[in-house]
Short mmCIF file of C-alpha atoms and ligand atoms in Angstrom, two decimals:
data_model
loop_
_atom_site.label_atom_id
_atom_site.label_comp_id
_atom_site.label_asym_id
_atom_site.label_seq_id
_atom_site.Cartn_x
_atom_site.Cartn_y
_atom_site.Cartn_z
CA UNK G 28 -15.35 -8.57 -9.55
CA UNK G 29 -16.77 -4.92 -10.53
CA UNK G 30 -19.05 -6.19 -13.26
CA UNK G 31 -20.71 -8.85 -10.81
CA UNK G 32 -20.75 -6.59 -8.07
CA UNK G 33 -22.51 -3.63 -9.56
CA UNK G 34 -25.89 -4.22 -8.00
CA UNK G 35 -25.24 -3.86 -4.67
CA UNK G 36 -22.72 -1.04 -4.48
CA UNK G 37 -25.75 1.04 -5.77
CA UNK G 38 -27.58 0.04 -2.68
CA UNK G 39 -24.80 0.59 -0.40
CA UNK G 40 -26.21 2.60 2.56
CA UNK G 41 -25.47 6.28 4.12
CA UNK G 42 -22.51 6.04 6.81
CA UNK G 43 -23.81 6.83 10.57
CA UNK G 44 -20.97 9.21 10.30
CA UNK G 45 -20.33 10.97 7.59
CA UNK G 46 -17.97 13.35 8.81
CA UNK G 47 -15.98 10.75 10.40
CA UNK G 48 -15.13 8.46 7.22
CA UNK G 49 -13.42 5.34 7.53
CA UNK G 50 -9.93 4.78 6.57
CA UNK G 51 -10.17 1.31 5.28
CA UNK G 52 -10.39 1.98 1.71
CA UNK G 53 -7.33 4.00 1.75
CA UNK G 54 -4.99 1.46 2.88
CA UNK G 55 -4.05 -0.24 -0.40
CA UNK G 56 -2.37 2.97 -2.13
CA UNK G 57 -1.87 4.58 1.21
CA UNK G 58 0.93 1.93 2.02
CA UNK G 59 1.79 1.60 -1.56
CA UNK G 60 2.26 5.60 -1.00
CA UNK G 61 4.35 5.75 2.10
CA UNK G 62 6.10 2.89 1.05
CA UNK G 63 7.04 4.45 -1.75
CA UNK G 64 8.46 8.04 -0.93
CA UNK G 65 9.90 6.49 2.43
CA UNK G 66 11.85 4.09 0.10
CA UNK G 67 12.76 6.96 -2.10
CA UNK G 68 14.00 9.73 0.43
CA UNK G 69 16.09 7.02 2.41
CA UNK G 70 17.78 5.01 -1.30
CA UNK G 71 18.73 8.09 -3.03
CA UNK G 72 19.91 9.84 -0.11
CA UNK G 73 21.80 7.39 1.07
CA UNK G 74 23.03 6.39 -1.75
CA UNK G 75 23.99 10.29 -2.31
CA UNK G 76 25.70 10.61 0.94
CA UNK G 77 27.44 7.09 -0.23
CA UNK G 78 28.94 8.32 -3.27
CA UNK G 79 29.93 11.89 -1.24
CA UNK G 80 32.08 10.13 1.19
CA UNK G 81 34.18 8.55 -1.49
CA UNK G 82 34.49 11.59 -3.46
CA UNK G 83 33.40 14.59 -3.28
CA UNK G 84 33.20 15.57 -6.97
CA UNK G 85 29.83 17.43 -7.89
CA UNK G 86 29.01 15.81 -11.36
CA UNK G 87 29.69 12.32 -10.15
CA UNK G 88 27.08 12.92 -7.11
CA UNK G 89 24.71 13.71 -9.46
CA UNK G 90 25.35 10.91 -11.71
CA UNK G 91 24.74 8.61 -9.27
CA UNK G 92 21.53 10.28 -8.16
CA UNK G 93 20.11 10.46 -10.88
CA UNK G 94 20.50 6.92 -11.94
CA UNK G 95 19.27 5.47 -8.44
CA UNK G 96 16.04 7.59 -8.68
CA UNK G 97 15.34 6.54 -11.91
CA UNK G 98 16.59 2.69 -11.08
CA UNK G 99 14.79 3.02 -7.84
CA UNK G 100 11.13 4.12 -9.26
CA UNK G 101 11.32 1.95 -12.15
CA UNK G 102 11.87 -1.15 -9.37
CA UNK G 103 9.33 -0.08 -7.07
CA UNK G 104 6.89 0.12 -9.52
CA UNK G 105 7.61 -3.30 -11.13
CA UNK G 106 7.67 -4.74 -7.32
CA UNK G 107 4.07 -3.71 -6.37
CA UNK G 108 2.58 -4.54 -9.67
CA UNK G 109 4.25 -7.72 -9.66
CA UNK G 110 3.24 -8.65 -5.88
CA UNK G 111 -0.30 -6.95 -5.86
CA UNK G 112 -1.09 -8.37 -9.70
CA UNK G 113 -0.51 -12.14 -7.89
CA UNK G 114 -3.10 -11.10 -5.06
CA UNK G 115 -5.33 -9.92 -8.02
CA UNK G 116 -4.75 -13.43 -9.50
CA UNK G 117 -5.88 -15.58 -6.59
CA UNK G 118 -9.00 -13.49 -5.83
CA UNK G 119 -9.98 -14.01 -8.93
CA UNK G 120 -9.47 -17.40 -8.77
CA UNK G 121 -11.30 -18.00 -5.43
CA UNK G 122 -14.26 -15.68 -7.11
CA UNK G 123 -14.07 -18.42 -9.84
CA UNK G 124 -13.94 -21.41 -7.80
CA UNK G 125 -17.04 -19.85 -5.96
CA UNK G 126 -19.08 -19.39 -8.86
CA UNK G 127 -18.59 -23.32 -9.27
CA UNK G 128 -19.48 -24.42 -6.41
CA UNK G 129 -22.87 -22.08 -6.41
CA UNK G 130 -23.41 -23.73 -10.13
CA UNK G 131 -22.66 -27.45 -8.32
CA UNK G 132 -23.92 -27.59 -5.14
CA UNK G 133 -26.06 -24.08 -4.73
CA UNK G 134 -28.28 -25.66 -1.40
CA UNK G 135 -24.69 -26.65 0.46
CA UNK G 136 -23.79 -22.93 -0.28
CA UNK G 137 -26.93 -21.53 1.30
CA UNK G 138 -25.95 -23.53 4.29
CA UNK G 139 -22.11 -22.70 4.29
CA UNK G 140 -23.69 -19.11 4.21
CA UNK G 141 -26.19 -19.65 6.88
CA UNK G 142 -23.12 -20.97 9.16
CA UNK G 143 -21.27 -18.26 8.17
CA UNK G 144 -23.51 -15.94 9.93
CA UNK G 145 -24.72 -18.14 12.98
CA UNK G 146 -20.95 -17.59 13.55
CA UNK G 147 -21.51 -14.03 14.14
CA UNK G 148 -23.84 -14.82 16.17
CA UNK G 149 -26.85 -14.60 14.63
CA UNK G 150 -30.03 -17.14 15.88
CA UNK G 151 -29.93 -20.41 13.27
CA UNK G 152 -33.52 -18.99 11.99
CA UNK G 153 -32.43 -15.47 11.62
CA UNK G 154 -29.03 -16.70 9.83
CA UNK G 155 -31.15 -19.51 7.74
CA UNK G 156 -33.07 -16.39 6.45
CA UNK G 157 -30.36 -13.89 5.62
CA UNK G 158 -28.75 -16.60 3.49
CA UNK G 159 -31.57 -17.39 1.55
CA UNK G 160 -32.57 -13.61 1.11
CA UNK G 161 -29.02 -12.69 0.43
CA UNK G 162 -28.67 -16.26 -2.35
CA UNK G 163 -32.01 -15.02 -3.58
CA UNK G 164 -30.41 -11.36 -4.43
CA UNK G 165 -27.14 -12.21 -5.49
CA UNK G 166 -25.74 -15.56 -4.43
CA UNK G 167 -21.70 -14.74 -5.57
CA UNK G 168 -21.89 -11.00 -3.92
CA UNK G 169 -22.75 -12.37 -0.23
CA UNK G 170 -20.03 -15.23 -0.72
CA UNK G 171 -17.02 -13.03 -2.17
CA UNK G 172 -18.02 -10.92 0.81
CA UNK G 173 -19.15 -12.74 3.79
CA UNK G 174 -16.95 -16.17 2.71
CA UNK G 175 -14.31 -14.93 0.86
CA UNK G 176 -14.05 -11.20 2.64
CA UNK G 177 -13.50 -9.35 -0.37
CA UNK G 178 -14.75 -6.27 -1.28
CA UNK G 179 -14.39 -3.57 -2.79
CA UNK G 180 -12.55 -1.43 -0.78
CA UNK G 181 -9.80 -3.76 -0.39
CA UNK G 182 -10.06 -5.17 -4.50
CA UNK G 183 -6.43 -5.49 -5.86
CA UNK G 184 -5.64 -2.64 -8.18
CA UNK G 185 -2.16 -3.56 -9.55
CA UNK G 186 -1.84 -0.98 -11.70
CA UNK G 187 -3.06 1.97 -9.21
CA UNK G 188 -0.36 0.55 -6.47
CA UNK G 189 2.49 0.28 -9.00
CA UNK G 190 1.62 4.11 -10.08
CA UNK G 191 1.53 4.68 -6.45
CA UNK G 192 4.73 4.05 -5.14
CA UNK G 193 6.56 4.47 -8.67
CA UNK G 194 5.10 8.14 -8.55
CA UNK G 195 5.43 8.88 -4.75
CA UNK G 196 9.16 7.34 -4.78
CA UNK G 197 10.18 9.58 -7.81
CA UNK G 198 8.58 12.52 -5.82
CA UNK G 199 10.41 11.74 -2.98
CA UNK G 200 13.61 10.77 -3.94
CA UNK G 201 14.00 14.45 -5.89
CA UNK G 202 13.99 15.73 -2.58
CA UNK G 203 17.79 14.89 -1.24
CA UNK G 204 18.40 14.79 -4.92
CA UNK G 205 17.73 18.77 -5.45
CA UNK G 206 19.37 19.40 -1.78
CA UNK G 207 22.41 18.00 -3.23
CA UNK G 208 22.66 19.65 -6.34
CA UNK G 209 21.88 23.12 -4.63
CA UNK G 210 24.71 22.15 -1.61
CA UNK G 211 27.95 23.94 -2.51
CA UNK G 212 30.47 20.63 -3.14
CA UNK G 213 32.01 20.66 0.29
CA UNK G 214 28.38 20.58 2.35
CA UNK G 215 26.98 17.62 0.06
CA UNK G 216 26.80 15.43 3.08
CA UNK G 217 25.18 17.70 6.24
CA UNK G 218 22.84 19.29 4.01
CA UNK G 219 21.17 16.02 2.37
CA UNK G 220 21.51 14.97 5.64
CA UNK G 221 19.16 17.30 7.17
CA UNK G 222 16.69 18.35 4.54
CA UNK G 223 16.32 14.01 4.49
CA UNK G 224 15.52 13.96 8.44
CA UNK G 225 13.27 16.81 7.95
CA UNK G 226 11.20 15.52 4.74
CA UNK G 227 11.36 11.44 6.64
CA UNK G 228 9.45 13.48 9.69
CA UNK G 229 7.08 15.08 7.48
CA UNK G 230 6.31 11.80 5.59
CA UNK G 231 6.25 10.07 8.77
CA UNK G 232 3.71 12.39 9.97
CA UNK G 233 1.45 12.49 6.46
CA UNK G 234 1.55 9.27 6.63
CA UNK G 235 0.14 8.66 10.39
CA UNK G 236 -2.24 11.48 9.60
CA UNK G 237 -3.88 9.81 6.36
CA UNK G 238 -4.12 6.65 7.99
CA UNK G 239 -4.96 8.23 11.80
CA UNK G 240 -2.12 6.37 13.13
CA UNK G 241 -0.48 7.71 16.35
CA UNK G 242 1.92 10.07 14.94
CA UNK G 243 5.28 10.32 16.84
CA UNK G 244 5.95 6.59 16.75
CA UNK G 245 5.28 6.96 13.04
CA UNK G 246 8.18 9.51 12.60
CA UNK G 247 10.57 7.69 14.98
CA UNK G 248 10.29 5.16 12.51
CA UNK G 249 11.38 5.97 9.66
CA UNK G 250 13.62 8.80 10.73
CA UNK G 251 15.29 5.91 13.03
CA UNK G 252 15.58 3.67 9.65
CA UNK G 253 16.64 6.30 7.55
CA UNK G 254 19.52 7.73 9.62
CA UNK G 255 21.18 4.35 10.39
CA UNK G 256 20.72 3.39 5.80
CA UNK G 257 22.31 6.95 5.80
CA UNK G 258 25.04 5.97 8.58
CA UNK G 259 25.63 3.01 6.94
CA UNK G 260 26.04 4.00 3.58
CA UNK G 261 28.35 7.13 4.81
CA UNK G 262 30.67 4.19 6.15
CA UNK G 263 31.33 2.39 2.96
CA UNK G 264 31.81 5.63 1.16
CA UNK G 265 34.33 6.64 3.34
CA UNK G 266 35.90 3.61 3.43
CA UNK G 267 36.11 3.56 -0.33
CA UNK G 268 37.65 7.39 -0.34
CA UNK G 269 40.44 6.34 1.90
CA UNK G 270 41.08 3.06 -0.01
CA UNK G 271 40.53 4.64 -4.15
ZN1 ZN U 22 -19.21 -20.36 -0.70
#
């Protein structure tokens, strides 16, 4: 898509409010983002608080820290590139089917255009004459973004979103991972307990903030999610310590 669609991003014009951007072209690593450090704090610390319940032993904590950050990042990471590299692989292929049709049947694809913009309500002469002004500049460009809706903004970058949330759930997940290395053994539990709450809230919040969301819904959320994984987890363990 870039190399066809150089021409018109140089014409792209001035926003009518600059200070005010738009927060559409942060959504794709945005949610690979939050996804990715609200994944991290709630896995490892659960998964801390897990092995804490059953026993209380320092080194074995950390063991199995440890291995679910690294497990955890490496999995997030293969997830997104995997899922967003298949979205990458059907625009593509619509892009290609496009160009076809333009090389088949180029009038019927002025007049699919033209439709497409009566639809939004546009007079049949005025749309007749943006499609044949916009097929004159660059026929694929005004189909991949007035047919297909893609553009660049939104363009599948596999790669960026498997950095994303591999990076951001690494970062994350250190978070209840140092707590519980600094918690003398006996406090394991409360303290990754708490310093977990507090960093969900203040992801909850970043997150709502970067994407000006409503922000106390945002942090009920996850902080709701994250204490019941962290219940939940807490139960097994301590059903395991009783049982071992
Ligand atoms: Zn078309």
């Amino acid at each position: 898509m870039n190399q066809h669609r150089s021409t018109n991003q140089d014409m792209s014009a001035p926003s009518a409010h600059p200070d005010d951007p738009h927060y559409m072209h942060r959504t794709g690593w945005l949610r690979a983002a939050v996804l990715g450090a609200n994944d991290g704090i709630i896995s490892v610390a659960s998964l801390i608080i897990g092995v804490a319940a059953a026993t209380p032993e320092h080194g074995a904590v950390m063991v199995a820290g440890i291995a679910a950050l690294i497990a955890g990042a490496m999995s997030m990471a293969a997830g997104e590139y995997i899922s967003v590299s298949s979205q990458a692989d059907s625009e593509q292929a619509d892009i290609r089917r496009e160009q076809e049709a333009l090389a088949a049947t180029p009038a019927d694809e002025e007049l699919e255009l033209a439709a497409i913009y009566r639809d939004r309500g546009l007079s049949a002469e005025t749309a007749a004459a943006v499609a044949r002004e916009l097929t004159a500049l660059d026929p694929l460009a005004a189909h991949v973004r007035d047919e297909l809706g893609l553009s660049e903004h939104l363009a599948a970058r596999p790669l960026q979103a498997a950095l994303a949330s591999g990076a951001t759930f690494s970062s994350a997940a250190a978070v209840p991972l140092i707590a519980a290395w600094l918690a003398p053994a006996g406090a394991i539990i409360p303290i990754v307990v708490v310093v977990s709450i507090f960093s969900l809230m203040v992801l909850g919040a970043a997150g709502a903030k970067a994407g000006a969301a409503p922000m106390i819904p945002a942090m009920l959320r996850v902080v709701g999610w994250g204490v019941f994984a962290m219940a939940m987890t807490a139960a097994v363990g301590w059903m395991f310590g009783v049982s071992v």
